[in-house]
mmCIF file of C-alpha atoms and ligand atoms in Angstrom:
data_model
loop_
_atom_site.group_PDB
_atom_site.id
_atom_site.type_symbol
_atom_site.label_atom_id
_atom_site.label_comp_id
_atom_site.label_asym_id
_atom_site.label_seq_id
_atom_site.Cartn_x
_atom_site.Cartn_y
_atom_site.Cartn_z
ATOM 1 C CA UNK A 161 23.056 -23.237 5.352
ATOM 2 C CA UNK A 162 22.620 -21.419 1.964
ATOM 3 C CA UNK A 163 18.941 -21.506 0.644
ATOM 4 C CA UNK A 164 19.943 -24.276 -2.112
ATOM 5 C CA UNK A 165 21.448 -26.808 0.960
ATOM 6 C CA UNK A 166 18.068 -28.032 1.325
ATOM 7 C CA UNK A 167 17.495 -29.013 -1.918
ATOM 8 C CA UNK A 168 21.406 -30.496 -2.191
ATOM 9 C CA UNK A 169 20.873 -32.810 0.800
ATOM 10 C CA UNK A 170 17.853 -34.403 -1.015
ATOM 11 C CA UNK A 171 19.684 -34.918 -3.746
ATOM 12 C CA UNK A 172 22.793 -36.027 -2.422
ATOM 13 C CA UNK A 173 21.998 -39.945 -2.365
ATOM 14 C CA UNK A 174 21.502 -39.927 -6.115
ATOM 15 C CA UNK A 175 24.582 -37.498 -6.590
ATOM 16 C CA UNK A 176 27.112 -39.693 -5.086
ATOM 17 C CA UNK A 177 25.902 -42.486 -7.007
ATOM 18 C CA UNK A 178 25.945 -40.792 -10.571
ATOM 19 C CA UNK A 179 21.835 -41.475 -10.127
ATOM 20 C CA UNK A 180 20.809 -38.004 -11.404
ATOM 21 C CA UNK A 181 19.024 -38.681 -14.341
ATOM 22 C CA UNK A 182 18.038 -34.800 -15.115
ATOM 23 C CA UNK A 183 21.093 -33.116 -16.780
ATOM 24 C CA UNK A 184 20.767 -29.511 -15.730
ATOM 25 C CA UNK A 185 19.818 -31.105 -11.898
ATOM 26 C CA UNK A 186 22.922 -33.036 -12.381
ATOM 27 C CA UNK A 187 25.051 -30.034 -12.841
ATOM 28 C CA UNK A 188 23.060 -28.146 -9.960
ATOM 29 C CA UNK A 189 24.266 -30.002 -7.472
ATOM 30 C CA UNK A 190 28.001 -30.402 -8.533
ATOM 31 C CA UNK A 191 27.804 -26.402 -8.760
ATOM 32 C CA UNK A 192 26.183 -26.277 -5.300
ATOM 33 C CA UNK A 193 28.842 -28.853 -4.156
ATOM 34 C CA UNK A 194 31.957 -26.466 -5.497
ATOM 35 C CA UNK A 195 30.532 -23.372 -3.521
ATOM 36 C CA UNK A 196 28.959 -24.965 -0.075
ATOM 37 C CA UNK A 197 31.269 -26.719 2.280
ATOM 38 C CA UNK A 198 28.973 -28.067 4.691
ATOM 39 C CA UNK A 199 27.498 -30.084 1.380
ATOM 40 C CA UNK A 200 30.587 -31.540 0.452
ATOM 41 C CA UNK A 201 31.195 -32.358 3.436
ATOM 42 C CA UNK A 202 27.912 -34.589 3.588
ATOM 43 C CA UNK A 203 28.764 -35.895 0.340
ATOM 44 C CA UNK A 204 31.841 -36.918 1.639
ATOM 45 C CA UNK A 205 30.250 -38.912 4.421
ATOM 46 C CA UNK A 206 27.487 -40.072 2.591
ATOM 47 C CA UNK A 207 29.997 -41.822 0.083
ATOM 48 C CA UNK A 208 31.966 -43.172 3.465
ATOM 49 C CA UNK A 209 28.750 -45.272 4.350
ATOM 50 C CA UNK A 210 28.324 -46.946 0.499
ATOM 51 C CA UNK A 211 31.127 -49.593 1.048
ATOM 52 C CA UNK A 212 28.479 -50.399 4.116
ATOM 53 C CA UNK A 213 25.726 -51.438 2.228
ATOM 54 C CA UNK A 214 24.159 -54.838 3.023
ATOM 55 C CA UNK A 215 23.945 -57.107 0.245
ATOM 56 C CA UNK A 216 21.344 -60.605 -0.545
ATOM 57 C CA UNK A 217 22.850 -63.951 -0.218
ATOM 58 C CA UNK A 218 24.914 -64.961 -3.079
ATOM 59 C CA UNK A 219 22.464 -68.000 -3.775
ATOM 60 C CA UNK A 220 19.808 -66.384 -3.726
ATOM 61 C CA UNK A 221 18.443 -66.415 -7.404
ATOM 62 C CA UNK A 222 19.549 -69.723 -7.767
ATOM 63 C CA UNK A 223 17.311 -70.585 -4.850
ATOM 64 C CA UNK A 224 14.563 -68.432 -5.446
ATOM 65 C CA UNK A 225 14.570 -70.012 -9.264
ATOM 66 C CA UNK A 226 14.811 -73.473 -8.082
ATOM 67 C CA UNK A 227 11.387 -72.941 -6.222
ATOM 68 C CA UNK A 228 9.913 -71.030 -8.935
ATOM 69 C CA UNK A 229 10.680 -74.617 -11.049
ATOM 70 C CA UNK A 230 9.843 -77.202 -8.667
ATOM 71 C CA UNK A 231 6.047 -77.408 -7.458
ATOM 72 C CA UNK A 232 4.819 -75.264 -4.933
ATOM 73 C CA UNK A 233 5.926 -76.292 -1.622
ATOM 74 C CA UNK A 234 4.253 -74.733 1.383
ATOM 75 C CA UNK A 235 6.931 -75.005 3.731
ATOM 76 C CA UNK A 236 10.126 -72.786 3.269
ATOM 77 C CA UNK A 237 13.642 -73.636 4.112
ATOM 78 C CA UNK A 238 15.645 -71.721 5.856
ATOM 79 C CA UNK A 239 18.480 -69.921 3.990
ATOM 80 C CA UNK A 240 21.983 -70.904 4.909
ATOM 81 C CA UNK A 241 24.411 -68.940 3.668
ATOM 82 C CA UNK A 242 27.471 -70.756 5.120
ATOM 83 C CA UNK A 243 26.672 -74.405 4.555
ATOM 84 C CA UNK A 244 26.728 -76.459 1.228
ATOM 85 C CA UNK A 245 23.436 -77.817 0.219
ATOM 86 C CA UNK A 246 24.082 -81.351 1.440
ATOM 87 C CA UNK A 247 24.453 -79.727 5.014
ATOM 88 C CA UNK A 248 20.852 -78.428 5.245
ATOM 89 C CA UNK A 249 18.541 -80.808 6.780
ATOM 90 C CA UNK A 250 16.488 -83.196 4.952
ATOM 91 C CA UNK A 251 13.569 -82.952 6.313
ATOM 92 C CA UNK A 252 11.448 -79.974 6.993
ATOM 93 C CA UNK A 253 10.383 -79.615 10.649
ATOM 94 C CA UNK A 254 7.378 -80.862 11.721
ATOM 95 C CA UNK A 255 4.547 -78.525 11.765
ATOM 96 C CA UNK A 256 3.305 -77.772 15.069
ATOM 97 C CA UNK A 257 0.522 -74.991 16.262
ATOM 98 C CA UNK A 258 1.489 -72.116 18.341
ATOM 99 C CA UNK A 259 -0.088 -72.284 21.871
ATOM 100 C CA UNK A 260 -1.711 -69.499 23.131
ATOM 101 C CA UNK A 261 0.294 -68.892 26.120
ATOM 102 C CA UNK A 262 2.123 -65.324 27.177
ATOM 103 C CA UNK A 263 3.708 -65.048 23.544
ATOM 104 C CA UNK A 264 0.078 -64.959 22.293
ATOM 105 C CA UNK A 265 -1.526 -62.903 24.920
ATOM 106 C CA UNK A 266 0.995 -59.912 24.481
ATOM 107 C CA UNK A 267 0.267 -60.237 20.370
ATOM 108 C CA UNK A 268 -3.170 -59.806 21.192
ATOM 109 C CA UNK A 269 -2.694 -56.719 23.251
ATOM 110 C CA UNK A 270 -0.370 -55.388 21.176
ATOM 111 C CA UNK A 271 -2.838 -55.654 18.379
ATOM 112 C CA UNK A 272 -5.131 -53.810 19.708
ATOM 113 C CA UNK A 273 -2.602 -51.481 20.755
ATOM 114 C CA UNK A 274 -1.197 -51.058 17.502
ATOM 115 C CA UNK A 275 -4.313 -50.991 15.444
ATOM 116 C CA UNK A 276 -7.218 -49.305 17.410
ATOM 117 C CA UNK A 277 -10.787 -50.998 17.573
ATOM 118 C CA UNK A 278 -11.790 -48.518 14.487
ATOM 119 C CA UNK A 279 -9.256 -49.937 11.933
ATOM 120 C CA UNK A 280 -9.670 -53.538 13.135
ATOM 121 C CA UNK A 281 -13.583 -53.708 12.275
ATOM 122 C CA UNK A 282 -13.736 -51.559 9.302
ATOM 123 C CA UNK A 283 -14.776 -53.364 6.276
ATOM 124 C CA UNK A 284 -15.683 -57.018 6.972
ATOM 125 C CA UNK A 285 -17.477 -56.090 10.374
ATOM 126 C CA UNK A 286 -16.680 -58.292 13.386
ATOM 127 C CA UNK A 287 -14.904 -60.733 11.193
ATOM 128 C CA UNK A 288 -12.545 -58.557 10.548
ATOM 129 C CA UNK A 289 -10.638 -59.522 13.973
ATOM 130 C CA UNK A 290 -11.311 -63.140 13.691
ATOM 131 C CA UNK A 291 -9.398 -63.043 10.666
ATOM 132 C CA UNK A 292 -6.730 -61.349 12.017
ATOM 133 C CA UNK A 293 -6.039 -63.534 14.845
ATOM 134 C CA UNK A 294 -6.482 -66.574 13.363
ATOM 135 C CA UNK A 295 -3.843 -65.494 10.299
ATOM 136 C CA UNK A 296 -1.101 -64.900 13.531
ATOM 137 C CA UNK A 297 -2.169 -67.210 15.974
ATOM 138 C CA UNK A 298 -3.072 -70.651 14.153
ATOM 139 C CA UNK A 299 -0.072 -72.213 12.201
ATOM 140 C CA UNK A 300 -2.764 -72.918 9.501
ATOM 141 C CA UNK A 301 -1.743 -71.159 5.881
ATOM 142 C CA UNK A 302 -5.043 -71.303 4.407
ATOM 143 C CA UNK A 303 -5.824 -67.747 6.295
ATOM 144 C CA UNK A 304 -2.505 -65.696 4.976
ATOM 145 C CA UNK A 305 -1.335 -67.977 2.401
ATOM 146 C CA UNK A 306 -3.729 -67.768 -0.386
ATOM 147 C CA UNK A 307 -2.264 -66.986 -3.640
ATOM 148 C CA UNK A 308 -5.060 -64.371 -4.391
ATOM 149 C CA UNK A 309 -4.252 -62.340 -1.295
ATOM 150 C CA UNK A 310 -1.966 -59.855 -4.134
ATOM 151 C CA UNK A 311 -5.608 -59.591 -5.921
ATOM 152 C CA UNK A 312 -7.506 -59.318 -2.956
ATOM 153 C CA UNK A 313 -5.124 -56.732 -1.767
ATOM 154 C CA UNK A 314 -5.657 -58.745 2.210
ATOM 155 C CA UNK A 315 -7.147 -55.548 3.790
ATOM 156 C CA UNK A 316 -6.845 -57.244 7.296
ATOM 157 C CA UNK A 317 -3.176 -57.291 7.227
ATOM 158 C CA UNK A 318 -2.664 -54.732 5.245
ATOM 159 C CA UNK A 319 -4.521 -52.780 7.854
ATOM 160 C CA UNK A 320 -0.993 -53.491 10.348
ATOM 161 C CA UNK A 321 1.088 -50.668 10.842
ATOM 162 C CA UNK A 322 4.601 -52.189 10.537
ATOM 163 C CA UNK A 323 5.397 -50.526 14.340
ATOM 164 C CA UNK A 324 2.913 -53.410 15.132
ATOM 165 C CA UNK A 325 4.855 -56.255 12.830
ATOM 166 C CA UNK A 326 8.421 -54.962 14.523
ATOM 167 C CA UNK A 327 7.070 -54.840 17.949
ATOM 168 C CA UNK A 328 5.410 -58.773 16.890
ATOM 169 C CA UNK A 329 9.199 -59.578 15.694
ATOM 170 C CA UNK A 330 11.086 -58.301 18.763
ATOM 171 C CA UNK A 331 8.457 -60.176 20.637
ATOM 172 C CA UNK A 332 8.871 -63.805 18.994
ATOM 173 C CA UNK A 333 12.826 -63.401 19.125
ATOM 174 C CA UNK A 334 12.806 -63.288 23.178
ATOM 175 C CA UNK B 8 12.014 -26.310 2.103
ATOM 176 C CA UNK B 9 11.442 -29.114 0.376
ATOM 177 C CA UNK B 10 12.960 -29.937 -3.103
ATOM 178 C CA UNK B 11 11.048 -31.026 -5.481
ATOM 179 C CA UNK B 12 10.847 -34.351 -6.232
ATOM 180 C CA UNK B 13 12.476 -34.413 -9.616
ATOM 181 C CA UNK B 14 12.377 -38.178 -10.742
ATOM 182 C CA UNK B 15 9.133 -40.614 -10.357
ATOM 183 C CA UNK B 16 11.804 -43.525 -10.042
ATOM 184 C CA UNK B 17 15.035 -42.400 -10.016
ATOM 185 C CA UNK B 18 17.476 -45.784 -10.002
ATOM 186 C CA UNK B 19 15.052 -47.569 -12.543
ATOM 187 C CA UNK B 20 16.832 -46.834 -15.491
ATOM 188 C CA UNK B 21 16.178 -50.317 -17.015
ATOM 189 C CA UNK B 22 12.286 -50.431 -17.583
ATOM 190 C CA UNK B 23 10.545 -53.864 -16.294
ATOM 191 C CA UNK B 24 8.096 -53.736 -18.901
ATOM 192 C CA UNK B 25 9.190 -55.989 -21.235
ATOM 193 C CA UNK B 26 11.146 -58.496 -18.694
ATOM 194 C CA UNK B 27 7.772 -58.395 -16.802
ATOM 195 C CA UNK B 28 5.833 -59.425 -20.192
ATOM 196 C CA UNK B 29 8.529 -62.346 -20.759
ATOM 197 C CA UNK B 30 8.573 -63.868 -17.502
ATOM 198 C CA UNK B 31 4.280 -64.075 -17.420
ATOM 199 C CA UNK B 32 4.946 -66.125 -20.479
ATOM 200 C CA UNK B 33 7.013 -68.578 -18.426
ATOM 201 C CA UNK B 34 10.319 -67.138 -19.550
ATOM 202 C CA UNK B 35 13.075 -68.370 -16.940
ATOM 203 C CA UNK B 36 15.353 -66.223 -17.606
ATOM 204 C CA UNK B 37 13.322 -63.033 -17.683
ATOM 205 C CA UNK B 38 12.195 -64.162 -13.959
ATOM 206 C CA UNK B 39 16.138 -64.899 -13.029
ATOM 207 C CA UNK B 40 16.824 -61.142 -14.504
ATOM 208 C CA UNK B 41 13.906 -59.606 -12.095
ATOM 209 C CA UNK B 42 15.127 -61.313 -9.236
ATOM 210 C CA UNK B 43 19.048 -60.291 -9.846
ATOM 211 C CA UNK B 44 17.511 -56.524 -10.629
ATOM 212 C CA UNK B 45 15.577 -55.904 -7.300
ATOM 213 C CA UNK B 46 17.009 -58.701 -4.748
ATOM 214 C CA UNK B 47 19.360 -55.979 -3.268
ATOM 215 C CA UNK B 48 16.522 -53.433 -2.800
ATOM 216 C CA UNK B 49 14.407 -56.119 -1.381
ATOM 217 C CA UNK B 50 16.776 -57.489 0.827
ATOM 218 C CA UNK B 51 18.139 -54.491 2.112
ATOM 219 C CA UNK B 52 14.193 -53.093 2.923
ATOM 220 C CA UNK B 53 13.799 -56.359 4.760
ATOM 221 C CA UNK B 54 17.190 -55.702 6.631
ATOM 222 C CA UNK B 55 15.854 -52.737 7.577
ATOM 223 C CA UNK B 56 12.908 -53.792 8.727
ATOM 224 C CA UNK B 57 14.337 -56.717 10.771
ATOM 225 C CA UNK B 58 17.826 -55.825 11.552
ATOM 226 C CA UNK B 59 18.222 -59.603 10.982
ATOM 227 C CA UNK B 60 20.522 -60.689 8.232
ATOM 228 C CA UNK B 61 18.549 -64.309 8.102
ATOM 229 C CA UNK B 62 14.983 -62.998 8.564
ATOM 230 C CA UNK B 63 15.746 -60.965 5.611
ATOM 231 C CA UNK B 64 17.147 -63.520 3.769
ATOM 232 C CA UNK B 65 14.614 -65.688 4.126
ATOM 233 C CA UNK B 66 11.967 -63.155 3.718
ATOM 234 C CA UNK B 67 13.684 -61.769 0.085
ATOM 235 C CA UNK B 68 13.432 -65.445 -1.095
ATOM 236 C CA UNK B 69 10.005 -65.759 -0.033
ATOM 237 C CA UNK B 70 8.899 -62.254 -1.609
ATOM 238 C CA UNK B 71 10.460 -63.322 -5.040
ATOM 239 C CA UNK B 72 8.600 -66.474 -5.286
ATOM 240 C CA UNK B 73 5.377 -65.342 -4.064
ATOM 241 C CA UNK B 74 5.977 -62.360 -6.690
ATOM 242 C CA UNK B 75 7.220 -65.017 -9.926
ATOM 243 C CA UNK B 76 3.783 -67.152 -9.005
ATOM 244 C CA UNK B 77 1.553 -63.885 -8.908
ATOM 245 C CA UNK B 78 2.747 -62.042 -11.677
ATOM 246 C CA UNK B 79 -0.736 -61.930 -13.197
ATOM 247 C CA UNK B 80 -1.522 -59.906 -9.827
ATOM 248 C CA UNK B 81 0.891 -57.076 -11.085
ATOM 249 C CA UNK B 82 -1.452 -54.654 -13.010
ATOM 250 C CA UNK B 83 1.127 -51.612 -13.615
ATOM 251 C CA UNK B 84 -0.515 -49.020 -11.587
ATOM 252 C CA UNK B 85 2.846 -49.033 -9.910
ATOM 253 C CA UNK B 86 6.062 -49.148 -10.533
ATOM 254 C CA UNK B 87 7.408 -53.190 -10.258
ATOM 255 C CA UNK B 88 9.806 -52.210 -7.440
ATOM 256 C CA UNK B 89 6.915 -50.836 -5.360
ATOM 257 C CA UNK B 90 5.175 -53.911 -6.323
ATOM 258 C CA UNK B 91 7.749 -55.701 -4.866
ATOM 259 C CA UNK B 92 8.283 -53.984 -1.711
ATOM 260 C CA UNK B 93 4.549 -54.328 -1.127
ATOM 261 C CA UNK B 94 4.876 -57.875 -1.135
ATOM 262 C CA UNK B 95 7.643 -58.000 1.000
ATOM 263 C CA UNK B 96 5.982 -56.520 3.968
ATOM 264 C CA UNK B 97 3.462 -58.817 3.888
ATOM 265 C CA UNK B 98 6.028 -61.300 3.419
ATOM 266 C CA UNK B 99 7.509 -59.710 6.730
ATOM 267 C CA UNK B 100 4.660 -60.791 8.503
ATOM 268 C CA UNK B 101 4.764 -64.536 7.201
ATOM 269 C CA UNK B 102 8.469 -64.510 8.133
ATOM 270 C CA UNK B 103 7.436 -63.376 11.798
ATOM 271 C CA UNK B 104 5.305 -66.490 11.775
ATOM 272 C CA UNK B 105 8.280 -68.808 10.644
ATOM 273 C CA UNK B 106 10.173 -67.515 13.421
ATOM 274 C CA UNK B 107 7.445 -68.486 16.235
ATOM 275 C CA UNK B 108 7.362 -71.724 14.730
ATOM 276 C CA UNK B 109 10.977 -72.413 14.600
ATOM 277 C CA UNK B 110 11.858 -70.935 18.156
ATOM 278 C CA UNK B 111 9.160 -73.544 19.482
ATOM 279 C CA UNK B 112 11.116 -76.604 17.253
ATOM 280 C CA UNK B 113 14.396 -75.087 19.043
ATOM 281 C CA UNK B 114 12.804 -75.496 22.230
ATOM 282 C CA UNK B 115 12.050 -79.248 21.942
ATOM 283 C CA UNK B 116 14.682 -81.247 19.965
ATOM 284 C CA UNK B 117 15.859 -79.289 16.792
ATOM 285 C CA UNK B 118 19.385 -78.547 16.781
ATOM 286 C CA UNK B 119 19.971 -74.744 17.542
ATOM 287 C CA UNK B 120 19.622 -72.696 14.506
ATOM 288 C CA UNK B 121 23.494 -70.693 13.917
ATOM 289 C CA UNK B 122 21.698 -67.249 14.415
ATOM 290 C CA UNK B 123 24.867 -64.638 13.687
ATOM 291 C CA UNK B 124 24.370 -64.781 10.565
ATOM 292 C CA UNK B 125 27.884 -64.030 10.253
ATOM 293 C CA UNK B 126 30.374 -67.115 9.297
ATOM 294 C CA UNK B 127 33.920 -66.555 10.756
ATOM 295 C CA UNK B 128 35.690 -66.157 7.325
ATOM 296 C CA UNK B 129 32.993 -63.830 6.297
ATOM 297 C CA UNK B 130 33.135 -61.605 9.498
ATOM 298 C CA UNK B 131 37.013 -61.443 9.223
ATOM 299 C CA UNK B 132 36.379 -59.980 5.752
ATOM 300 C CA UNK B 133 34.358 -57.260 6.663
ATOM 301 C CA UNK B 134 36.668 -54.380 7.450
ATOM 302 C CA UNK B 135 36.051 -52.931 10.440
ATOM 303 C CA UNK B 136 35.023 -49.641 9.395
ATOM 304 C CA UNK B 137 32.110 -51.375 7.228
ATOM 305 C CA UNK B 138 31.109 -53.462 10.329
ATOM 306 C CA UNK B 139 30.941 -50.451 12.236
ATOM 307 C CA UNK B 140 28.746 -48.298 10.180
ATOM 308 C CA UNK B 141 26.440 -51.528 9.797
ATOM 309 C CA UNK B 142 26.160 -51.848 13.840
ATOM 310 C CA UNK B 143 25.402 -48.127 13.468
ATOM 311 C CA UNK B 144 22.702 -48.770 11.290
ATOM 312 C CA UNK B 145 21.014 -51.334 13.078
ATOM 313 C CA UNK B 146 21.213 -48.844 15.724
ATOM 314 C CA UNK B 147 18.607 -46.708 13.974
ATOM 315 C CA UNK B 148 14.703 -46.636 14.530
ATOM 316 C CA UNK B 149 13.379 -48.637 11.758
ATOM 317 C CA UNK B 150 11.769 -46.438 9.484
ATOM 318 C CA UNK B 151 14.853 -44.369 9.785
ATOM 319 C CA UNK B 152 16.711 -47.875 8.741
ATOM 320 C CA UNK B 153 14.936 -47.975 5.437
ATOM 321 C CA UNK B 154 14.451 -44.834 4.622
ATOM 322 C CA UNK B 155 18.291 -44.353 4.990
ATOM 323 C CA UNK B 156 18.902 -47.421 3.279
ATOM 324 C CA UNK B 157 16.313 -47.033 0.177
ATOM 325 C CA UNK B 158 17.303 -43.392 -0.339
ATOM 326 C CA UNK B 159 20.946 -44.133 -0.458
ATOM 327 C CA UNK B 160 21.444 -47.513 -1.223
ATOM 328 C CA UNK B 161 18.971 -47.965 -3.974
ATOM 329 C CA UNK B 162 18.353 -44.033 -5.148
ATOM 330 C CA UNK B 163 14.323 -44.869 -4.345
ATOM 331 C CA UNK B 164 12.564 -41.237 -4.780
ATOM 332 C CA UNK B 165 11.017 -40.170 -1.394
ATOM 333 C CA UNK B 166 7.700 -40.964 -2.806
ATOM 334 C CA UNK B 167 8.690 -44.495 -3.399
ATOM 335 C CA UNK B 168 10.437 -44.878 -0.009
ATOM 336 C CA UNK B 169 7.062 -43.717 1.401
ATOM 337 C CA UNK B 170 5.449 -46.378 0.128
ATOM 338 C CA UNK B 171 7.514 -48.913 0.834
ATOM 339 C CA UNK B 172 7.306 -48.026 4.532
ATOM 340 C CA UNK B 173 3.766 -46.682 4.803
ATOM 341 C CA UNK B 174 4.408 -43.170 5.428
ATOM 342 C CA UNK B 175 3.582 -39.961 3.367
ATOM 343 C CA UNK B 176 6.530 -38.561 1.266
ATOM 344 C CA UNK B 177 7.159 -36.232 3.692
ATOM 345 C CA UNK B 178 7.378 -38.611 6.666
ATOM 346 C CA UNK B 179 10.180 -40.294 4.268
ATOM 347 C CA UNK B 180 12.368 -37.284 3.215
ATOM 348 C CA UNK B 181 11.962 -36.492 7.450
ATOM 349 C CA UNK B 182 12.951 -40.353 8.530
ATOM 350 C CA UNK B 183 15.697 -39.953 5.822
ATOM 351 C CA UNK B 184 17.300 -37.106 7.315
ATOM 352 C CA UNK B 185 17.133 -37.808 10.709
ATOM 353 C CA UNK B 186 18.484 -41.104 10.140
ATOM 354 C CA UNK B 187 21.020 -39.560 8.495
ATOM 355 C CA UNK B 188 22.108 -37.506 11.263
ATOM 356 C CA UNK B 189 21.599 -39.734 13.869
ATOM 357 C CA UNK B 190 24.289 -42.274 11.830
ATOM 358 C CA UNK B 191 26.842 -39.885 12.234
ATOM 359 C CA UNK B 192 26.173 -39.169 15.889
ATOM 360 C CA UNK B 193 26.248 -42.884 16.491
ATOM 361 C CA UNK B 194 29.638 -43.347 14.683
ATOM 362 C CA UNK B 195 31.436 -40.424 16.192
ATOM 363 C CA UNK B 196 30.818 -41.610 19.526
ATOM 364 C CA UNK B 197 31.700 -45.243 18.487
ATOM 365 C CA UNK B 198 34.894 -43.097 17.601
ATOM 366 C CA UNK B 199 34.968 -41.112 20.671
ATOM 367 C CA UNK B 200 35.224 -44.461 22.439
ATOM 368 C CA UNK B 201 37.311 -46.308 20.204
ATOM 369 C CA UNK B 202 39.590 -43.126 20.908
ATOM 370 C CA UNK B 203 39.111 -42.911 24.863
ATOM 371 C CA UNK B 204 39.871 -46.684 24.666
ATOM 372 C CA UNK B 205 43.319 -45.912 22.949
ATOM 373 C CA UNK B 206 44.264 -43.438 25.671
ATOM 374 C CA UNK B 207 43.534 -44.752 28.431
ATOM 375 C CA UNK B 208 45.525 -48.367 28.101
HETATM 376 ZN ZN1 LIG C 657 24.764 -26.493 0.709
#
């Protein structure tokens, strides 16, 4: 590996995709590419994995507008990609709270786990993990929900690593 | 070692400025242009947070109207992309709620919820190299995921992907690279065994 591979591989995800925007960077790479092997050989690969890459829903502006037009509704349908409209469900399901049996316990330890007493009560004090557990635990939106969260920049759950929101996720789906 | 990080943004070639102006006015079709501009990247850091076509789905629809309602929230002091992806982990977490709530409605009398993901017709057009580099990249660790997938995909910089995934740049360019490697480890033994396979019967 030449002293300019390093450099190449960075760059490589932009090359491939004609994403360069600095000219003389531009031709860098393409030079680099013509002498080094073991970089065109990455490029190579790299462009194998592009045909790969996930892409949205084909509705989904259309449903993402429709909700931006209609009143706010709280609850959120579920997007299905491979039925018609008329297919979905007319009513939304009926709101029920989540008990706090072993789903709820392991959150809790895995809170603490994942956040450490320090970052849990810095800022609001002891409310701080009030907050927190009644945003995950209650099925109550008022907590999470508020529309000045963006402003308010929600330290609480910003304050969750995402380890913590993966290891919650894994968790629900068993 | 490390290169330079030559572009703040590199991929936003179309400022949001002025579609960002519009669309605080009310301006529908300014909104339906953000949406079509950044519902890929959103998505596919969602998919890489998940793994879970429908969790991401859901949770990219979510993040855009939460985003369209809050515009007034977006100050500049970012890039609207990062914006975004800010939103959408927090989103994340509302979608992990959604999910408690509707595995409890499976358990009583809803009808099961088609969780693939996948329709027949749509899984039959996927060739199967693409399906295998996609099982290779849920395969990944997910920071790995999205860094992989927001550096190549969507031409983030590393300082972007950071962001997005609430590491340093360095952490990125690092989860980038191993991810890369670790993707082609994962497909050539897919390969290997694919091959073995072919031998053997
Ligand atoms: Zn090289």
């Amino acid at each position: 590996m030449g002293d300019g591979c390093a450099r190449a591989l960075d760059l490589l995800p932009l090359h491939i995709q004609g994403r360069i925007s600095d000219a003389g960077e531009a031709v860098w790479v393409k030079q680099h590419l013509q002498l080094c092997g073991d970089c065109a050989e990455e490029a190579a690969f790299l462009e194998g994995l592009l045909p790969a890459c996930p892409e949205p829903p084909v509705d989904l502006v259309a449903s993402v507008m429709a909700r931006v037009e209609a009143p706010v509704t709280p609850s959120v349908h579920h997007v299905h990609r491979n039925l018609p409209p008329s297919a979905l469900p007319n009513s939304a399901p009926s709101r029920q709270r989540v008990r706090f049996g072993g789903w709820a316990a392991s959150v809790a330890a895995l809170l603490i786990l994942g956040l450490g007493i320090g970052s849990l009560w810095t800022g609001d004090g002891a409310n701080g993990g009030d907050l927190l557990f009644s945003a995950f635990l209650e099925d109550d939106e008022v907590a999470v929900d508020r529309d000045d969260w963006m402003v308010a920049g929600a330290p609480v759950l910003d304050a969750l690593p995402d380890e913590v929101l993966l290891a919650l996720v894994s968790e629900a789906r068993r | 070692m490390t290169a330079p990080e030559q572009q703040p943004n590199p991929g936003e070639d179309r400022p949001d400025g002025p579609l960002v102006q519009r669309a605080r006015s009310g301006d529908r079709e300014a909104m339906a242009e953000l949406v079509t501009r950044h519902q890929g990247t959103v998505y596919r850091f969602l998919l890489g947070l998940f793994a879970d076509e429908d969790l991401a789905a859901d949770a990219t629809q979510e993040t855009f109207v939460r985003a369209l309602g809050n515009l007034a929230g977006f100050r500049g002091d970012s890039s609207f992309r990062t914006w975004l992806l800010a939103i959408a982990r927090n989103e994340a977490r509302g979608a992990l709620r959604r999910r408690v709530r509707r595995r409890e409605l499976a358990l009583d009398d809803a009808p099961p919820i088609e969780d693939d993901g996948v329709g027949p017709e749509a899984a039959a057009l996927r060739s199967a190299e693409v399906h295998r580099i996609r099982e290779a990249l849920a395969d990944l660790p997910p920071k790995q995921r999205m860094s992989v997938s927001l550096r190549l995909f969507d031409g983030l910089s590393f300082r972007e992907v950071g962001r997005a995934i609430d590491s340093s740049e360095g952490a990125a360019r690092v989860n980038y690279h191993h991810g890369i490697r670790r993707l082609r480890e994962l497909l050539d033994e897919q390969g290997d065994q694919v091959r073995r396979r072919r031998s053997d019967g």
